[in-house]
Short mmCIF file of C-alpha atoms in Angstrom, two decimals:
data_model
loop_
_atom_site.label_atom_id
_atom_site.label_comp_id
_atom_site.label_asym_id
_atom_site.label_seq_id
_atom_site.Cartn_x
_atom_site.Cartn_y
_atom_site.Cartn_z
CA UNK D 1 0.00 0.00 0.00
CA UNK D 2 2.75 2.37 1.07
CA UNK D 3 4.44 2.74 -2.79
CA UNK D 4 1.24 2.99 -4.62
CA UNK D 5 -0.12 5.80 -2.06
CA UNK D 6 3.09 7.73 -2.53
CA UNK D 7 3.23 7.36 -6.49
CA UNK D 8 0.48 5.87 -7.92
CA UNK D 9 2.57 3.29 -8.49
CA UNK D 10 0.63 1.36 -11.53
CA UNK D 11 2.59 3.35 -14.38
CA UNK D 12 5.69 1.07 -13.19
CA UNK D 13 3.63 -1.79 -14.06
CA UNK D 14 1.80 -1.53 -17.80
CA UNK D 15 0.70 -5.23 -17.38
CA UNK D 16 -1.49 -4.58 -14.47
CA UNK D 17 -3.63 -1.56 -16.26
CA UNK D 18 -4.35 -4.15 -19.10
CA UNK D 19 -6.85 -7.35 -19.15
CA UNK D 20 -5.98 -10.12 -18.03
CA UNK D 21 -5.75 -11.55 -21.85
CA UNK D 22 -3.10 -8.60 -22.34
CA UNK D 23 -3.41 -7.02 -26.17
CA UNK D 24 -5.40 -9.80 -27.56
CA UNK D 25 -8.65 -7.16 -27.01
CA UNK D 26 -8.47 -4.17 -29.21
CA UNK D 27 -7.93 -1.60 -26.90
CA UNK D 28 -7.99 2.15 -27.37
CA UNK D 29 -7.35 5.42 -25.41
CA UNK D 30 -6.32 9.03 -25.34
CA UNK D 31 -2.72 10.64 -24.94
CA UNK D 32 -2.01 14.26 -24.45
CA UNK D 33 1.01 14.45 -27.00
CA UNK D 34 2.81 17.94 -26.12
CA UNK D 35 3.25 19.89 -28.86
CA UNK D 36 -0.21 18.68 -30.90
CA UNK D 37 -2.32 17.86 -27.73
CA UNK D 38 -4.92 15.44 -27.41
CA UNK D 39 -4.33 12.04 -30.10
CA UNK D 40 -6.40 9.26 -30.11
CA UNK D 41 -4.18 5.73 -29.32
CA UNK D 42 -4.36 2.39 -30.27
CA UNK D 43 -2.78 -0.06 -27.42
CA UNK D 44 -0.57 -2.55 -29.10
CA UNK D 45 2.04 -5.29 -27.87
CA UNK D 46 4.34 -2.96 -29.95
CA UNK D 47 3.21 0.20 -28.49
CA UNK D 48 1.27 2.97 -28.31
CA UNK D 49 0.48 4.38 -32.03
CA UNK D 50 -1.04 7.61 -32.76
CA UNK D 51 -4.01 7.05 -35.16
CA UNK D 52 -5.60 10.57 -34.89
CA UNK D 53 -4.88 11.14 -39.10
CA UNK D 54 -7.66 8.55 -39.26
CA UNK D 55 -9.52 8.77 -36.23
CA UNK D 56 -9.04 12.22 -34.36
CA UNK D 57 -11.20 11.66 -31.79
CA UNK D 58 -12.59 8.75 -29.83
CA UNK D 59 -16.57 9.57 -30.91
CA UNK D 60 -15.08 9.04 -34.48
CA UNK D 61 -13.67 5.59 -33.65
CA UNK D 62 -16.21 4.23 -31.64
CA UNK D 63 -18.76 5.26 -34.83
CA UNK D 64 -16.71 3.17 -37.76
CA UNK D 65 -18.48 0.09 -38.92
CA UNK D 66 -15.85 -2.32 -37.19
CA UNK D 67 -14.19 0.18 -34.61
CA UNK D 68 -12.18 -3.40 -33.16
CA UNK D 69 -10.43 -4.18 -36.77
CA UNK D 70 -9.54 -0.10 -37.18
CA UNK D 71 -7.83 -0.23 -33.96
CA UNK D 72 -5.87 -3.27 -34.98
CA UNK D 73 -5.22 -2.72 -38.47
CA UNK D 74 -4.72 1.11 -38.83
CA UNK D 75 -1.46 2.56 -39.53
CA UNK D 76 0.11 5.34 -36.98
CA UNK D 77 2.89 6.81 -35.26
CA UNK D 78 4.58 5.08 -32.26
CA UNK D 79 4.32 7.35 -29.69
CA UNK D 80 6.23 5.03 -27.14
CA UNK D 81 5.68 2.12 -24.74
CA UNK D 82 2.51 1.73 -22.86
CA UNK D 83 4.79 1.64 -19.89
CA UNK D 84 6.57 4.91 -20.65
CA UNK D 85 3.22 6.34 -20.90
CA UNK D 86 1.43 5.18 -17.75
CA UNK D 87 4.50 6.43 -15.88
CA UNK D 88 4.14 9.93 -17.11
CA UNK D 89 0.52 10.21 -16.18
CA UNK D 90 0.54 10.70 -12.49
CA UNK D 91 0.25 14.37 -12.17
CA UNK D 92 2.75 14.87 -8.99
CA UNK D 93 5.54 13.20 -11.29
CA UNK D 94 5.02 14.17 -14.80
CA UNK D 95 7.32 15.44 -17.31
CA UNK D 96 5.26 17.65 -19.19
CA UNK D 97 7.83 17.55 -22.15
CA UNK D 98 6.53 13.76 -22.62
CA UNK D 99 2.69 12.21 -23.50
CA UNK D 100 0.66 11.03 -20.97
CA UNK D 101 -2.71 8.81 -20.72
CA UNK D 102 -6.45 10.67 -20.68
CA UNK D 103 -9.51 10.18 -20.07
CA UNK D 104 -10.45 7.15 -23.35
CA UNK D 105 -13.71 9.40 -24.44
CA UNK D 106 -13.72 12.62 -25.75
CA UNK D 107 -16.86 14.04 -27.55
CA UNK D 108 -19.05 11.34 -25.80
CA UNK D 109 -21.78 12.74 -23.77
CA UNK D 110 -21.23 11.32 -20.10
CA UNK D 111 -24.28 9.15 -19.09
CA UNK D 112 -25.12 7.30 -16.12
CA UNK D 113 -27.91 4.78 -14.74
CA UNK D 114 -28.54 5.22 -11.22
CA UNK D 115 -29.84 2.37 -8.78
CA UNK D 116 -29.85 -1.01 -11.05
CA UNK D 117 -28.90 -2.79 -8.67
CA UNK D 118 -31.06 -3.88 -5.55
CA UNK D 119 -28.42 -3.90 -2.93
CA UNK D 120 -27.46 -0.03 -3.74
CA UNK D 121 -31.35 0.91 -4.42
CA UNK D 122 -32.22 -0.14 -0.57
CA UNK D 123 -28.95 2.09 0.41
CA UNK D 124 -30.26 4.97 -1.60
CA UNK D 125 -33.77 4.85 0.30
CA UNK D 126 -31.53 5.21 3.43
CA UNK D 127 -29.51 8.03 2.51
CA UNK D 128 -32.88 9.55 1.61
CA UNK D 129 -34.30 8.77 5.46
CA UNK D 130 -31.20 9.78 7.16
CA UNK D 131 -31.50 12.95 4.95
CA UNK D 132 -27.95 12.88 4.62
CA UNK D 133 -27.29 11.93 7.94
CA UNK D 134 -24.40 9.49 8.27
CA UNK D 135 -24.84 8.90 12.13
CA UNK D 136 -28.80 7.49 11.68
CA UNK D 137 -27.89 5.52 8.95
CA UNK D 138 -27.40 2.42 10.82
CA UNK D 139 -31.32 2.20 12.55
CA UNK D 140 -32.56 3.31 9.35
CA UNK D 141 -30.94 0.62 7.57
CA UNK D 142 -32.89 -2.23 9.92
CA UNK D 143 -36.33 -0.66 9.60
CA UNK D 144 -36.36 -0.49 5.45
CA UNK D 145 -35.14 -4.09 6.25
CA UNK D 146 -37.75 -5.27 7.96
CA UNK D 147 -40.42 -3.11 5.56
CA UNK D 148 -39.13 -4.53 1.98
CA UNK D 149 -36.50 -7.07 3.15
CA UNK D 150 -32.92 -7.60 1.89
CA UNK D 151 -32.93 -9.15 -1.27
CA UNK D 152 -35.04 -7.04 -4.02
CA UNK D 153 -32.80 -8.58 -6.98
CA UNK D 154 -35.61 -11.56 -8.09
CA UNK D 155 -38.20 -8.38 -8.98
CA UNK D 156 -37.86 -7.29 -12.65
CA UNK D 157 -38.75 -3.78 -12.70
CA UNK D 158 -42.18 -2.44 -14.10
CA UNK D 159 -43.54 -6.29 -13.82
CA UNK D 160 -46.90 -6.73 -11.86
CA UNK D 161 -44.97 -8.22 -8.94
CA UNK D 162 -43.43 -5.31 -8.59
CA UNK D 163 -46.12 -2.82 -8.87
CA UNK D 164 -47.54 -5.00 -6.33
CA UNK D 165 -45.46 -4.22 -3.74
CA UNK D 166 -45.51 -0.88 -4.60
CA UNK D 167 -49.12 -0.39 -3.72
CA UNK D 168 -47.60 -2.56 -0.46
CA UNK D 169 -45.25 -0.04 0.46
CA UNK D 170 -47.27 3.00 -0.56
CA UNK D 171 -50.52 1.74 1.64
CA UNK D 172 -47.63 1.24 4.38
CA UNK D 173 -46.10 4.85 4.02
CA UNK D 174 -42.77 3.14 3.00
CA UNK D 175 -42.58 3.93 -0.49
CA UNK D 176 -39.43 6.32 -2.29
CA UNK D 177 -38.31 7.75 -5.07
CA UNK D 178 -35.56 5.48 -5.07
CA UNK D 179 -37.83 2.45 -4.80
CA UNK D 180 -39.74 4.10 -7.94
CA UNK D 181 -37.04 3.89 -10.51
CA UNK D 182 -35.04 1.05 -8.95
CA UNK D 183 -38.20 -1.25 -9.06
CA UNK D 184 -40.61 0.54 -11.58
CA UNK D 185 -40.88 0.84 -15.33
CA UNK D 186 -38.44 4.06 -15.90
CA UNK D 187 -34.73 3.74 -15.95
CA UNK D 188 -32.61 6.46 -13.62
CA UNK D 189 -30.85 7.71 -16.51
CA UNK D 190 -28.52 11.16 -15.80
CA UNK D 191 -26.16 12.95 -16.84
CA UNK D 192 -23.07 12.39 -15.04
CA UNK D 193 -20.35 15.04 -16.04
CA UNK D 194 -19.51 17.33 -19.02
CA UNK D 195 -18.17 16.25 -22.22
CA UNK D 196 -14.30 16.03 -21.79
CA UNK D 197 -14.36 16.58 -18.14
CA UNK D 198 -13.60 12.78 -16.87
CA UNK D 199 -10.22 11.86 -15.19
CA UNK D 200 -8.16 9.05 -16.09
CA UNK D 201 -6.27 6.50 -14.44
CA UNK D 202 -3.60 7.02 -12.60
CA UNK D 203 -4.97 10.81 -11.93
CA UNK D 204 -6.81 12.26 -8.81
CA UNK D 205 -10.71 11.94 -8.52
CA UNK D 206 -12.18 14.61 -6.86
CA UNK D 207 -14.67 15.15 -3.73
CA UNK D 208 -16.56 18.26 -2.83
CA UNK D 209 -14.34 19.78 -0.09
CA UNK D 210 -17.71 19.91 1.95
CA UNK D 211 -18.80 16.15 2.00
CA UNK D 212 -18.59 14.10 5.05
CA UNK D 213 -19.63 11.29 3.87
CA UNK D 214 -19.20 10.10 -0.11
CA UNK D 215 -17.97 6.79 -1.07
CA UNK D 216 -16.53 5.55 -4.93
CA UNK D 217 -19.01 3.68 -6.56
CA UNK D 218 -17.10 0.95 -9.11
CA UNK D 219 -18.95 0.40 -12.80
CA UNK D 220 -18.47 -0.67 -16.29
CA UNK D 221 -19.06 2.24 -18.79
CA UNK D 222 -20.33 1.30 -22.58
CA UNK D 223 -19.57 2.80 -25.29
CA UNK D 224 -22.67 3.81 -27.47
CA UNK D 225 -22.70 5.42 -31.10
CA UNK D 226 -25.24 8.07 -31.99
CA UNK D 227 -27.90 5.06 -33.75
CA UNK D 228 -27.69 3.32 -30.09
CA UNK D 229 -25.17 0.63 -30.96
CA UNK D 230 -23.30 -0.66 -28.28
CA UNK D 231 -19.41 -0.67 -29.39
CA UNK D 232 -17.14 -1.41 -26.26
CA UNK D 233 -16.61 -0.54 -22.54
CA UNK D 234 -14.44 0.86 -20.08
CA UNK D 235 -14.17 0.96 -16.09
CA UNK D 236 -15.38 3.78 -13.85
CA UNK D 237 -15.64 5.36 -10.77
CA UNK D 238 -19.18 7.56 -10.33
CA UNK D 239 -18.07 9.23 -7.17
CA UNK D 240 -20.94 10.10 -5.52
CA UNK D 241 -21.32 12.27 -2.28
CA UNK D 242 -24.13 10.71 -0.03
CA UNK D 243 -24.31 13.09 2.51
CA UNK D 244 -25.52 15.90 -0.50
CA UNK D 245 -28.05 13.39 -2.24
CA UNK D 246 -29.56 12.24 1.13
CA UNK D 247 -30.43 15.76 1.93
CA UNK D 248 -32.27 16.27 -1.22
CA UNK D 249 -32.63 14.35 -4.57
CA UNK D 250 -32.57 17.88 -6.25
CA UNK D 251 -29.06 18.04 -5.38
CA UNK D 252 -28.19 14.88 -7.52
CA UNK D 253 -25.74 17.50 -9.61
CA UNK D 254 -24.04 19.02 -6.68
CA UNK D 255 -23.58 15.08 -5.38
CA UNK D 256 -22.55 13.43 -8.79
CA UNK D 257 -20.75 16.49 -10.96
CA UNK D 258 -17.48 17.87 -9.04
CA UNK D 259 -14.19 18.77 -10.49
CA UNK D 260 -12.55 15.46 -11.60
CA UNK D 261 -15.67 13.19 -9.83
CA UNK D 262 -15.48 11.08 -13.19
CA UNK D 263 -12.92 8.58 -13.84
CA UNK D 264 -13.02 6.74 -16.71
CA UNK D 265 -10.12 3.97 -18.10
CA UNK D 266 -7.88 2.94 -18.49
CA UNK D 267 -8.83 2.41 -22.16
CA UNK D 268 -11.87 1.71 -24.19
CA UNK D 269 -11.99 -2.25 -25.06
CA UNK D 270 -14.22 -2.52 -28.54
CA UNK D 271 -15.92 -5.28 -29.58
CA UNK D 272 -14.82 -8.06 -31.19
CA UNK D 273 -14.62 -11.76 -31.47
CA UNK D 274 -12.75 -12.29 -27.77
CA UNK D 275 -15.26 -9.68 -26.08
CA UNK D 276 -18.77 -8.59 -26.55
CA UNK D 277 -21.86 -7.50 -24.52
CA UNK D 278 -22.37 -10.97 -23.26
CA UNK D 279 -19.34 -10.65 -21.20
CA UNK D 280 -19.79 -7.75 -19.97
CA UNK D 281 -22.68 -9.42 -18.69
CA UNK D 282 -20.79 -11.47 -16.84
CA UNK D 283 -18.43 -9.25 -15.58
CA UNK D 284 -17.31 -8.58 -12.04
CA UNK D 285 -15.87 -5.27 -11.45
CA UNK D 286 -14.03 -5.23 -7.83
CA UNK D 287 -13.04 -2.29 -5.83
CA UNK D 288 -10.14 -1.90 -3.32
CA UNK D 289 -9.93 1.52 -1.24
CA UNK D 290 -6.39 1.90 0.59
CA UNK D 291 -6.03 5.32 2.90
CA UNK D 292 -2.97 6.57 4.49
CA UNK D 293 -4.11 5.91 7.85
CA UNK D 294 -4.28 2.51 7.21
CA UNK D 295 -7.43 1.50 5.92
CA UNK D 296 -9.03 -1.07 4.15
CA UNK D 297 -11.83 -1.79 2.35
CA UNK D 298 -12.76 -4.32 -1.01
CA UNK D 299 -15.87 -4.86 -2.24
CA UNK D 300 -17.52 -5.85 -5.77
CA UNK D 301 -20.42 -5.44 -8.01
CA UNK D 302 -21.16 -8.35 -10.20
CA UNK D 303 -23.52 -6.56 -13.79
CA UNK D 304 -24.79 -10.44 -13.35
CA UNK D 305 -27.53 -9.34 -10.97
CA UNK D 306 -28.24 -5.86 -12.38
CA UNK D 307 -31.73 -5.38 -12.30
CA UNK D 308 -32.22 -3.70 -15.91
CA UNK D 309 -30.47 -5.60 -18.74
CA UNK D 310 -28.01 -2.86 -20.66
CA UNK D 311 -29.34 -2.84 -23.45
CA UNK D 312 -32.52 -2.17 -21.90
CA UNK D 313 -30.56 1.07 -20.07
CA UNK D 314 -29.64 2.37 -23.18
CA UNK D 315 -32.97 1.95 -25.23
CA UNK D 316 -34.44 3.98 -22.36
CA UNK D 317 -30.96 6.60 -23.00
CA UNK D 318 -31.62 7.05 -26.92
CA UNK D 319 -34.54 7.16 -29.53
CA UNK D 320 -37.04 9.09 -30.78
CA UNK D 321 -37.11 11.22 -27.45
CA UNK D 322 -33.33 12.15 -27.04
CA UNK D 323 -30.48 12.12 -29.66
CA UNK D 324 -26.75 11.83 -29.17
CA UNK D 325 -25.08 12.22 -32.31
CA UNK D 326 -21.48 12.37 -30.83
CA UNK D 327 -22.49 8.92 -28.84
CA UNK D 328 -22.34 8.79 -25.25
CA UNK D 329 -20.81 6.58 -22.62
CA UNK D 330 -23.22 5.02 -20.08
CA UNK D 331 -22.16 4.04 -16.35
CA UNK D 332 -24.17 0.86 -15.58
CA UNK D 333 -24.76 1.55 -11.75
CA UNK D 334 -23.24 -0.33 -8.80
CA UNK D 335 -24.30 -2.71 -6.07
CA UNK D 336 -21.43 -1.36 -4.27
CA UNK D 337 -22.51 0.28 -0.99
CA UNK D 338 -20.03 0.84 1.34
CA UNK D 339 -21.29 0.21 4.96
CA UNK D 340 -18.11 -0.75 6.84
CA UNK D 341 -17.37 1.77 9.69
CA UNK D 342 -13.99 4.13 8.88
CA UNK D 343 -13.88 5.53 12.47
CA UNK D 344 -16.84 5.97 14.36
CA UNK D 345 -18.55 2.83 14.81
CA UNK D 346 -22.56 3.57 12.62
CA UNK D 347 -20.94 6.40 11.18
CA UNK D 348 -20.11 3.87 7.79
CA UNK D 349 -17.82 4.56 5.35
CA UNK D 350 -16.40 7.94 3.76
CA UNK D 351 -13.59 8.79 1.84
CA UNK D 352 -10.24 10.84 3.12
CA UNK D 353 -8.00 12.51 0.75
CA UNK D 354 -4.92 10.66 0.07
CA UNK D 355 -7.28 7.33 -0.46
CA UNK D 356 -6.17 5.70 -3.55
CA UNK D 357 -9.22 3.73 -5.60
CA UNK D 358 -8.44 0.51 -7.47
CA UNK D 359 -11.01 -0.33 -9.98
CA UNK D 360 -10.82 -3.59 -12.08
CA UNK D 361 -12.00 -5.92 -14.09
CA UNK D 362 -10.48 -9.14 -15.53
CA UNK D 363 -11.64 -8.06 -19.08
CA UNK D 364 -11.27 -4.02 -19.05
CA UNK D 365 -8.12 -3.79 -16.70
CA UNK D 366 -6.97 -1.52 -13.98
CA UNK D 367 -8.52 1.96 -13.28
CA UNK D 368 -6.89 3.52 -10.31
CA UNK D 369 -7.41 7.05 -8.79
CA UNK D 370 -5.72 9.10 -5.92
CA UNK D 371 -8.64 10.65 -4.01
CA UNK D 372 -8.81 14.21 -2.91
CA UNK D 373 -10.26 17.15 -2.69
CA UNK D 374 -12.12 18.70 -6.06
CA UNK D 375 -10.68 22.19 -5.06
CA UNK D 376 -7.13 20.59 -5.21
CA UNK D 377 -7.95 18.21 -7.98
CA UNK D 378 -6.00 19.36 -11.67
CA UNK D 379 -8.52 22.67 -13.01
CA UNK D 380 -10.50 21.37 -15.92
CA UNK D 381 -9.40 23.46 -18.82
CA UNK D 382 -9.79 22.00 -21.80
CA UNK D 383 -13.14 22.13 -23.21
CA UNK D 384 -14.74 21.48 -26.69
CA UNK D 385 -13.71 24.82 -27.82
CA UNK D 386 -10.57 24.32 -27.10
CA UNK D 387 -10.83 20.86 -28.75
CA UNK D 388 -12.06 21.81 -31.97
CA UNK D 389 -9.48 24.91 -32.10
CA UNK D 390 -6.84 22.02 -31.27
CA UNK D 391 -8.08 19.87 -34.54
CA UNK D 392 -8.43 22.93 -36.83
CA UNK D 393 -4.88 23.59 -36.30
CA UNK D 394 -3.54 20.47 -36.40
CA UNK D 395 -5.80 19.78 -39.88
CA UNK D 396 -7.66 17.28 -38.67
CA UNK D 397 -11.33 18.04 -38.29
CA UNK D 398 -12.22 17.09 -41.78
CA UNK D 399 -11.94 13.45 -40.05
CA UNK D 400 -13.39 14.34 -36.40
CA UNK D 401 -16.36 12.61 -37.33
#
């Protein structure tokens, strides 16, 4: 624990960012090149190769017939080793003279499904109790127990057993609005951050200076084009402050959409003949917090007992009502809940700065994040503006996309 909270020490390792199957998936990213800036990457055994002539931005990419056989087969620079790369990405040791890893989406609009899974939907209900109360959480937690039990995950949501015990709960007083769209017909489906705002691996996620009690919330992230087709996927962290939410839905925003409170990465992995949806199906994303003061905690969230299939989540993201025709990226939720006591013993689980957040998957890699505070996070600066000023110059927004 010591080495990676003092350096972030992944970028000394490239094999533990990648899948476990190492470059046989055709994996993709973004790399600040100084000098030209942003350059979209193709992650090969030989390297990393600049393919921005072709493809200069990720929406681009993910919208080509076969995105999977373009990262493998187009032509581009070598940039340098993936482990060259990674090393240079942790911000308190970078040589700004040499590229380092982004964020893998660019134009994507940022996307997120909240409370598919049943485990995190009867957490939400107590956040919303305690009204953001980490102290009460603990009582509250035993009383939604005992009104709608502990194991939600055999209801499919909108069926007639399910609007059954939603007349249940609302003759008893107990229903919520977190019991509406984890259990009834209409997806949570929000927007998580602005386009070209997410983090990276290997850079620090960000919580509001003012939350007392947040926790990271592991998830895979797909990769959609504008027509709704489902391309690839990538790891993330939808940091979300409890504390804010459980005082008032209304400040979903304020709880979700911080400086650098979305990590993304470490690449995008298309799809192809060694991955598609159906594994992502049976994916199991774990989570591993380490803090300074000597803390512990792992946990996991299996997308096998989701409670809304994705491609259900992202026919209720796109269509006739709402367009995307950049594509977006779409966090699948979490049955993560933290509940393990930090300090205080009912006071649960928050985050400290200095906390560094591993997020993996055997299929999408390693996404790890040094937590602190959004105020002391890296500014966001670089917006769309600045990206499309970036490709004029460089010549290449004939091909953006």
């Amino acid at each position: 624990m010591g080495d990676a909270v003092k350096g972030l020490a992944l970028g000394d390792d490239p094999l533990k960012a990648l899948p476990s199957d190492g470059y046989r998936g055709a994996l993709a990213g973004r790399v600040w090149r100084p000098g030209l800036g942003p350059s979209v990457a193709a992650i090969r055994e030989e390297g990393v190769f600049d393919i921005s002539t072709a493809c200069p931005t990720m929406s681009a990419l993910a919208a080509l017939p076969d995105p999977a056989k373009a990262v493998r087969s187009l032509p581009g620079e070598r940039i340098g080793s993936l482990d060259d790369v990674l090393a240079n990405t942790p911000p308190e040791r970078r040589d700004s003279a040499r590229p380092w890893l982004l964020a893998p989406v660019d134009l994507h609009v940022i996307k997120a499904a909240g409370v598919t899974f049943a485990v995190s939907m009867l957490e939400r209900v107590i956040e919303e109790r305690a009204r953001g109360d980490a102290s009460s959480a603990a009582a509250i937690r035993a009383e939604v127990t005992r009104l709608v039990g502990d194991d939600l995950s055999r209801l499919r949501p909108g069926s007639k057993e399910a609007m059954d015990l939603k007349a249940v709960l609302v003759a008893q007083g107990a229903w919520s609005q977190y019991l509406e769209v984890g259990i009834g017909p209409d997806a949570e489906i929000f927007t998580k951050a602005p386009t070209l705002s997410a983090v990276g691996t290997l850079m620090e996620a960000g919580v509001h200076p003012k939350s007392t009690w947040n926790n990271p919330e592991p998830e895979v992230v797909l990769v959609v084009t504008a027509e709704g087709r489902i391309v690839g996927a990538s790891l993330g962290n939808d940091v979300n402050l409890r504390d804010f939410e459980g005082r008032s839905a209304l400040l979903l925003s304020k709880a979700k959409d911080n400086n650098a409170s979305c990590a993304i990465g470490p690449f995008v992995r298309f799809f192809d003949g060694s991955f598609s949806l159906d594994e992502v199906r049976r994916t199991t994303v774990t989570l591993t917090v380490e803090g300074e003061d000597g803390f512990r905690l792992e946990g996991s969230s299996s997308i096998a007992r989701i409670s809304r299939d994705p491609e259900d989540l992202v026919a209720q993201t796109v269509g006739a009502n709402h367009q995307y025709p950049d594509g977006f990226v779409l966090f699948l939720g979490t049955m993560f809940a933290p509940t393990q006591d930090r300090d205080t013993p009912g006071m649960g689980f928050t985050h400290k700065s200095g906390d560094i957040v591993t997020i993996a998957a055997p299929e999408l890699g390693t996404l790890v994040n040094r937590i602190r505070p959004s105020s002391e996070c890296e500014p966001w600066t670089f917006g769309i503006g600045a990206l499309m000023r970036n490709l004029a110059k460089r010549g290449l927004l004939d091909t953006a996309g």
